[in-house]
């Protein structure tokens, strides 16, 4: 990231990959909320960055002016050899209605409360095994040894792909999202996931199992099977959407508890606060920013947005807007009213939020049950990733 030109004026030349933004975006959003209606940049194409709850929710609801045809925060550089690009992207996230509506409807049952309950015991056992592996050593990287390991294994089970592929999937998903400004890595990630799942589709076409991939392959919509590139896009989305995101949320929650003794002790002493605490940690450390493409020239909050510009749906900043939340920059574990938008809102609201919430709750519960006291390890840095998904990628802690 060292080759990124430092930002001097955040209102007219912001960069979400700037080190300050990745480390501590909160102050920048507070400055921007008073300095300008919507920040803008020409780095990687013209892009707008709203920071208020009201603006972000208004843009998310206006799906005709702000399209989901390209939701990547870091625009991909068009390249030769991109002819393998999926014609419909990864629906439903990259689709507007009507494609959005029926693809979303097919995914939702896989993440219903009942289904998610059925994954809880396995998630708990997984968390316990991960803790067993580090607890005697007295220290751990809570990001790599723990947070990162959980969502990928749960998703692999849902998709019906072998758990042994977990590390490979994690690498691909990071290449695709976290290193999106490196065209080589982004391509390696997307192609890795795409070709792997394509091969799995061929296997399941003749020998279906009871997994999501098999089900999509054998479902008919309007009397015809779903086009294979759409099945592939949906499966890729399921893999990509649930891994970096949830892992980042678990990692940020553990970072908070490692650095805020009072909150950690309170949550250990009052486990009944867990549900409001999970929502509050999601609000304060919302990991996901999405993008929209402007479909026609429009003036928004006095800003001249042109067709083709990008607008970032800055859900994390909306969650820290003092006009929407009292003490917005503080974590209040028993916050009662909490209409946060960490999972987005409107037609694209996260389809996997039940699963994400369960994984986050179980990961914190199991950790605190065995490791009620822990803190950052002195002399070893915490490394954060940012851009589309923000969270700690190295989180060295001492377990005391
Ligand atoms: C803490 C973890 C997670 C966060 C913060 C999160 C956040 C989000 C957000 C903000 C959106 C809205 C996208 C937009 O408006 O363009 C979204 C969509 C989506 N998420 Fe999640 N997500 C998480 C975990 C998951 C998991 C575990 C899954 C399961 C595979 C998942 C599947 C999806 C899908 C399929 C969509 C697309 C929905 C649509 O376009 O209709 N997410 N997520």
mmCIF file of C-alpha atoms in Angstrom, residues 121-313:
data_model
loop_
_atom_site.group_PDB
_atom_site.id
_atom_site.type_symbol
_atom_site.label_atom_id
_atom_site.label_comp_id
_atom_site.label_asym_id
_atom_site.label_seq_id
_atom_site.Cartn_x
_atom_site.Cartn_y
_atom_site.Cartn_z
ATOM 1 C CA UNK A 121 -23.585 -27.105 17.239
ATOM 2 C CA UNK A 122 -21.024 -27.668 14.527
ATOM 3 C CA UNK A 123 -19.879 -24.040 14.782
ATOM 4 C CA UNK A 124 -19.519 -24.394 18.554
ATOM 5 C CA UNK A 125 -17.456 -27.595 18.212
ATOM 6 C CA UNK A 126 -15.255 -25.886 15.651
ATOM 7 C CA UNK A 127 -14.634 -22.886 17.941
ATOM 8 C CA UNK A 128 -13.754 -25.200 20.834
ATOM 9 C CA UNK A 129 -11.271 -27.148 18.723
ATOM 10 C CA UNK A 130 -9.626 -23.912 17.546
ATOM 11 C CA UNK A 131 -9.283 -22.724 21.157
ATOM 12 C CA UNK A 132 -7.908 -26.134 22.243
ATOM 13 C CA UNK A 133 -5.116 -25.676 19.717
ATOM 14 C CA UNK A 134 -3.847 -22.378 21.207
ATOM 15 C CA UNK A 135 -4.864 -22.172 24.846
ATOM 16 C CA UNK A 136 -1.935 -24.025 26.384
ATOM 17 C CA UNK A 137 0.564 -21.841 24.518
ATOM 18 C CA UNK A 138 -0.736 -18.750 26.317
ATOM 19 C CA UNK A 139 -0.820 -16.598 23.191
ATOM 20 C CA UNK A 140 -2.639 -16.601 19.867
ATOM 21 C CA UNK A 141 -3.274 -14.643 16.726
ATOM 22 C CA UNK A 142 -6.996 -14.146 17.312
ATOM 23 C CA UNK A 143 -7.473 -13.197 13.648
ATOM 24 C CA UNK A 144 -5.555 -16.029 11.933
ATOM 25 C CA UNK A 145 -5.859 -18.830 14.483
ATOM 26 C CA UNK A 146 -9.505 -18.190 15.318
ATOM 27 C CA UNK A 147 -11.710 -15.624 13.522
ATOM 28 C CA UNK A 148 -10.457 -16.516 10.050
ATOM 29 C CA UNK A 149 -11.019 -20.251 10.521
ATOM 30 C CA UNK A 150 -14.705 -20.189 11.451
ATOM 31 C CA UNK A 151 -16.903 -18.807 8.615
ATOM 32 C CA UNK A 152 -15.097 -20.566 5.788
ATOM 33 C CA UNK A 153 -15.709 -24.006 7.318
ATOM 34 C CA UNK A 154 -19.378 -23.332 7.954
ATOM 35 C CA UNK A 155 -19.920 -22.093 4.390
ATOM 36 C CA UNK A 156 -18.024 -25.066 2.942
ATOM 37 C CA UNK A 157 -20.518 -27.358 4.686
ATOM 38 C CA UNK A 158 -23.508 -25.426 3.339
ATOM 39 C CA UNK A 159 -22.149 -25.446 -0.193
ATOM 40 C CA UNK A 160 -21.212 -29.103 0.093
ATOM 41 C CA UNK A 161 -17.521 -28.675 -0.685
ATOM 42 C CA UNK A 162 -14.764 -30.386 1.337
ATOM 43 C CA UNK A 163 -13.599 -28.687 4.513
ATOM 44 C CA UNK A 164 -9.973 -29.426 3.561
ATOM 45 C CA UNK A 165 -10.341 -26.718 0.909
ATOM 46 C CA UNK A 166 -10.853 -24.085 3.622
ATOM 47 C CA UNK A 167 -7.386 -22.523 3.552
ATOM 48 C CA UNK A 168 -7.418 -22.393 -0.236
ATOM 49 C CA UNK A 169 -10.849 -20.704 -0.200
ATOM 50 C CA UNK A 170 -9.666 -18.173 2.357
ATOM 51 C CA UNK A 171 -6.681 -17.305 0.153
ATOM 52 C CA UNK A 172 -8.890 -16.903 -2.915
ATOM 53 C CA UNK A 173 -11.460 -14.776 -1.095
ATOM 54 C CA UNK A 174 -8.722 -12.491 0.251
ATOM 55 C CA UNK A 175 -7.238 -12.162 -3.248
ATOM 56 C CA UNK A 176 -10.653 -11.294 -4.611
ATOM 57 C CA UNK A 177 -11.709 -8.696 -2.004
ATOM 58 C CA UNK A 178 -8.799 -7.556 0.097
ATOM 59 C CA UNK A 179 -6.162 -7.269 -2.607
ATOM 60 C CA UNK A 180 -8.597 -5.987 -5.212
ATOM 61 C CA UNK A 181 -6.234 -3.171 -6.208
ATOM 62 C CA UNK A 182 -3.778 -5.803 -7.441
ATOM 63 C CA UNK A 183 -5.277 -7.070 -10.752
ATOM 64 C CA UNK A 184 -3.173 -10.243 -10.695
ATOM 65 C CA UNK A 185 -4.321 -11.292 -7.233
ATOM 66 C CA UNK A 186 -7.916 -10.288 -7.837
ATOM 67 C CA UNK A 187 -7.981 -12.400 -10.986
ATOM 68 C CA UNK A 188 -6.299 -15.330 -9.252
ATOM 69 C CA UNK A 189 -8.928 -15.224 -6.502
ATOM 70 C CA UNK A 190 -11.962 -14.936 -8.764
ATOM 71 C CA UNK A 191 -10.728 -17.537 -11.236
ATOM 72 C CA UNK A 192 -9.680 -19.892 -8.437
ATOM 73 C CA UNK A 193 -13.149 -19.831 -6.883
ATOM 74 C CA UNK A 194 -14.936 -19.822 -10.248
ATOM 75 C CA UNK A 195 -13.154 -22.791 -11.811
ATOM 76 C CA UNK A 196 -13.283 -24.813 -8.602
ATOM 77 C CA UNK A 197 -17.038 -24.348 -8.212
ATOM 78 C CA UNK A 198 -17.605 -24.931 -11.934
ATOM 79 C CA UNK A 199 -15.943 -28.363 -11.590
ATOM 80 C CA UNK A 200 -18.043 -29.088 -8.508
ATOM 81 C CA UNK A 201 -21.166 -28.231 -10.500
ATOM 82 C CA UNK A 202 -20.302 -30.854 -13.111
ATOM 83 C CA UNK A 203 -19.952 -33.487 -10.344
ATOM 84 C CA UNK A 204 -23.282 -32.543 -8.738
ATOM 85 C CA UNK A 205 -25.186 -32.424 -11.985
ATOM 86 C CA UNK A 206 -25.106 -36.257 -12.161
ATOM 87 C CA UNK A 207 -24.748 -37.001 -8.458
ATOM 88 C CA UNK A 208 -26.715 -34.400 -6.503
ATOM 89 C CA UNK A 209 -26.319 -34.106 -2.731
ATOM 90 C CA UNK A 210 -28.457 -32.143 -0.282
ATOM 91 C CA UNK A 211 -26.287 -29.039 -0.526
ATOM 92 C CA UNK A 212 -26.964 -25.562 -1.925
ATOM 93 C CA UNK A 213 -25.007 -26.112 -5.133
ATOM 94 C CA UNK A 214 -26.891 -29.340 -5.996
ATOM 95 C CA UNK A 215 -30.187 -27.701 -5.178
ATOM 96 C CA UNK A 216 -29.559 -24.714 -7.485
ATOM 97 C CA UNK A 217 -28.555 -27.055 -10.300
ATOM 98 C CA UNK A 218 -31.778 -29.010 -10.026
ATOM 99 C CA UNK A 219 -34.179 -26.102 -9.532
ATOM 100 C CA UNK A 220 -36.376 -24.838 -12.358
ATOM 101 C CA UNK A 221 -37.415 -21.218 -12.748
ATOM 102 C CA UNK A 222 -40.339 -20.544 -15.120
ATOM 103 C CA UNK A 223 -40.143 -24.137 -16.335
ATOM 104 C CA UNK A 224 -36.441 -24.139 -17.237
ATOM 105 C CA UNK A 225 -33.231 -24.946 -15.357
ATOM 106 C CA UNK A 226 -31.245 -21.959 -14.142
ATOM 107 C CA UNK A 227 -28.591 -20.861 -16.575
ATOM 108 C CA UNK A 228 -25.266 -22.409 -15.414
ATOM 109 C CA UNK A 229 -23.423 -19.055 -15.292
ATOM 110 C CA UNK A 230 -26.101 -17.780 -12.904
ATOM 111 C CA UNK A 231 -25.768 -20.882 -10.689
ATOM 112 C CA UNK A 232 -22.005 -20.343 -10.678
ATOM 113 C CA UNK A 233 -22.361 -16.639 -9.836
ATOM 114 C CA UNK A 234 -24.745 -17.407 -6.970
ATOM 115 C CA UNK A 235 -22.437 -20.095 -5.552
ATOM 116 C CA UNK A 236 -19.423 -17.772 -5.841
ATOM 117 C CA UNK A 237 -21.318 -15.059 -4.018
ATOM 118 C CA UNK A 238 -22.281 -17.446 -1.210
ATOM 119 C CA UNK A 239 -18.636 -18.313 -0.739
ATOM 120 C CA UNK A 240 -17.278 -14.766 -1.041
ATOM 121 C CA UNK A 241 -20.008 -12.895 0.866
ATOM 122 C CA UNK A 242 -19.872 -14.967 4.020
ATOM 123 C CA UNK A 243 -16.154 -15.364 4.656
ATOM 124 C CA UNK A 244 -14.169 -12.097 4.827
ATOM 125 C CA UNK A 245 -17.191 -10.302 6.231
ATOM 126 C CA UNK A 246 -17.924 -12.557 9.194
ATOM 127 C CA UNK A 247 -14.281 -13.193 9.922
ATOM 128 C CA UNK A 248 -13.740 -9.407 10.037
ATOM 129 C CA UNK A 249 -16.692 -8.938 12.394
ATOM 130 C CA UNK A 250 -15.424 -11.651 14.768
ATOM 131 C CA UNK A 251 -11.884 -10.226 14.642
ATOM 132 C CA UNK A 252 -13.025 -6.647 15.331
ATOM 133 C CA UNK A 253 -15.168 -7.847 18.242
ATOM 134 C CA UNK A 254 -12.184 -9.647 19.778
ATOM 135 C CA UNK A 255 -9.977 -6.594 19.157
ATOM 136 C CA UNK A 256 -12.507 -4.480 21.036
ATOM 137 C CA UNK A 257 -12.647 -6.898 23.962
ATOM 138 C CA UNK A 258 -8.828 -7.143 24.062
ATOM 139 C CA UNK A 259 -8.507 -3.366 24.261
ATOM 140 C CA UNK A 260 -11.500 -2.481 26.475
ATOM 141 C CA UNK A 261 -11.158 -4.296 29.801
ATOM 142 C CA UNK A 262 -14.378 -2.881 31.242
ATOM 143 C CA UNK A 263 -16.503 -4.156 28.368
ATOM 144 C CA UNK A 264 -14.778 -7.535 28.432
ATOM 145 C CA UNK A 265 -15.295 -7.966 32.167
ATOM 146 C CA UNK A 266 -18.896 -6.817 31.901
ATOM 147 C CA UNK A 267 -19.716 -9.282 29.137
ATOM 148 C CA UNK A 268 -18.122 -12.133 31.106
ATOM 149 C CA UNK A 269 -20.073 -11.147 34.224
ATOM 150 C CA UNK A 270 -23.366 -10.486 32.404
ATOM 151 C CA UNK A 271 -23.647 -12.991 29.554
ATOM 152 C CA UNK A 272 -27.315 -12.050 29.173
ATOM 153 C CA UNK A 273 -26.034 -8.903 27.410
ATOM 154 C CA UNK A 274 -24.745 -11.012 24.527
ATOM 155 C CA UNK A 275 -27.529 -10.211 22.042
ATOM 156 C CA UNK A 276 -27.340 -6.441 22.443
ATOM 157 C CA UNK A 277 -23.528 -6.665 22.570
ATOM 158 C CA UNK A 278 -23.390 -8.523 19.260
ATOM 159 C CA UNK A 279 -25.572 -5.852 17.610
ATOM 160 C CA UNK A 280 -23.497 -3.067 19.125
ATOM 161 C CA UNK A 281 -20.206 -4.573 17.978
ATOM 162 C CA UNK A 282 -21.693 -4.962 14.502
ATOM 163 C CA UNK A 283 -22.768 -1.318 14.579
ATOM 164 C CA UNK A 284 -19.474 0.082 15.803
ATOM 165 C CA UNK A 285 -17.216 -2.090 13.633
ATOM 166 C CA UNK A 286 -19.432 -2.723 10.605
ATOM 167 C CA UNK A 287 -17.013 -4.343 8.184
ATOM 168 C CA UNK A 288 -18.719 -3.920 4.802
ATOM 169 C CA UNK A 289 -18.810 -0.994 2.351
ATOM 170 C CA UNK A 290 -20.539 -1.600 -0.997
ATOM 171 C CA UNK A 291 -20.694 0.402 -4.222
ATOM 172 C CA UNK A 292 -23.409 1.510 -6.623
ATOM 173 C CA UNK A 293 -23.234 2.837 -10.175
ATOM 174 C CA UNK A 294 -25.118 6.054 -11.024
ATOM 175 C CA UNK A 295 -27.560 5.256 -13.867
ATOM 176 C CA UNK A 296 -28.312 8.837 -15.009
ATOM 177 C CA UNK A 297 -26.972 12.316 -14.286
ATOM 178 C CA UNK A 298 -28.431 13.406 -10.963
ATOM 179 C CA UNK A 299 -27.869 16.101 -8.354
ATOM 180 C CA UNK A 300 -27.695 14.547 -4.898
ATOM 181 C CA UNK A 301 -27.288 16.856 -1.888
ATOM 182 C CA UNK A 302 -26.128 19.526 -4.342
ATOM 183 C CA UNK A 303 -23.467 17.211 -5.784
ATOM 184 C CA UNK A 304 -23.446 16.724 -9.570
ATOM 185 C CA UNK A 305 -23.265 12.955 -9.960
ATOM 186 C CA UNK A 306 -22.833 11.766 -13.516
ATOM 187 C CA UNK A 307 -23.998 8.567 -15.186
ATOM 188 C CA UNK A 308 -21.306 5.920 -14.612
ATOM 189 C CA UNK A 309 -19.902 7.483 -11.421
ATOM 190 C CA UNK A 310 -19.620 5.218 -8.411
ATOM 191 C CA UNK A 311 -21.156 5.918 -5.029
ATOM 192 C CA UNK A 312 -19.899 4.055 -1.978
ATOM 193 C CA UNK A 313 -22.573 2.759 0.360
#
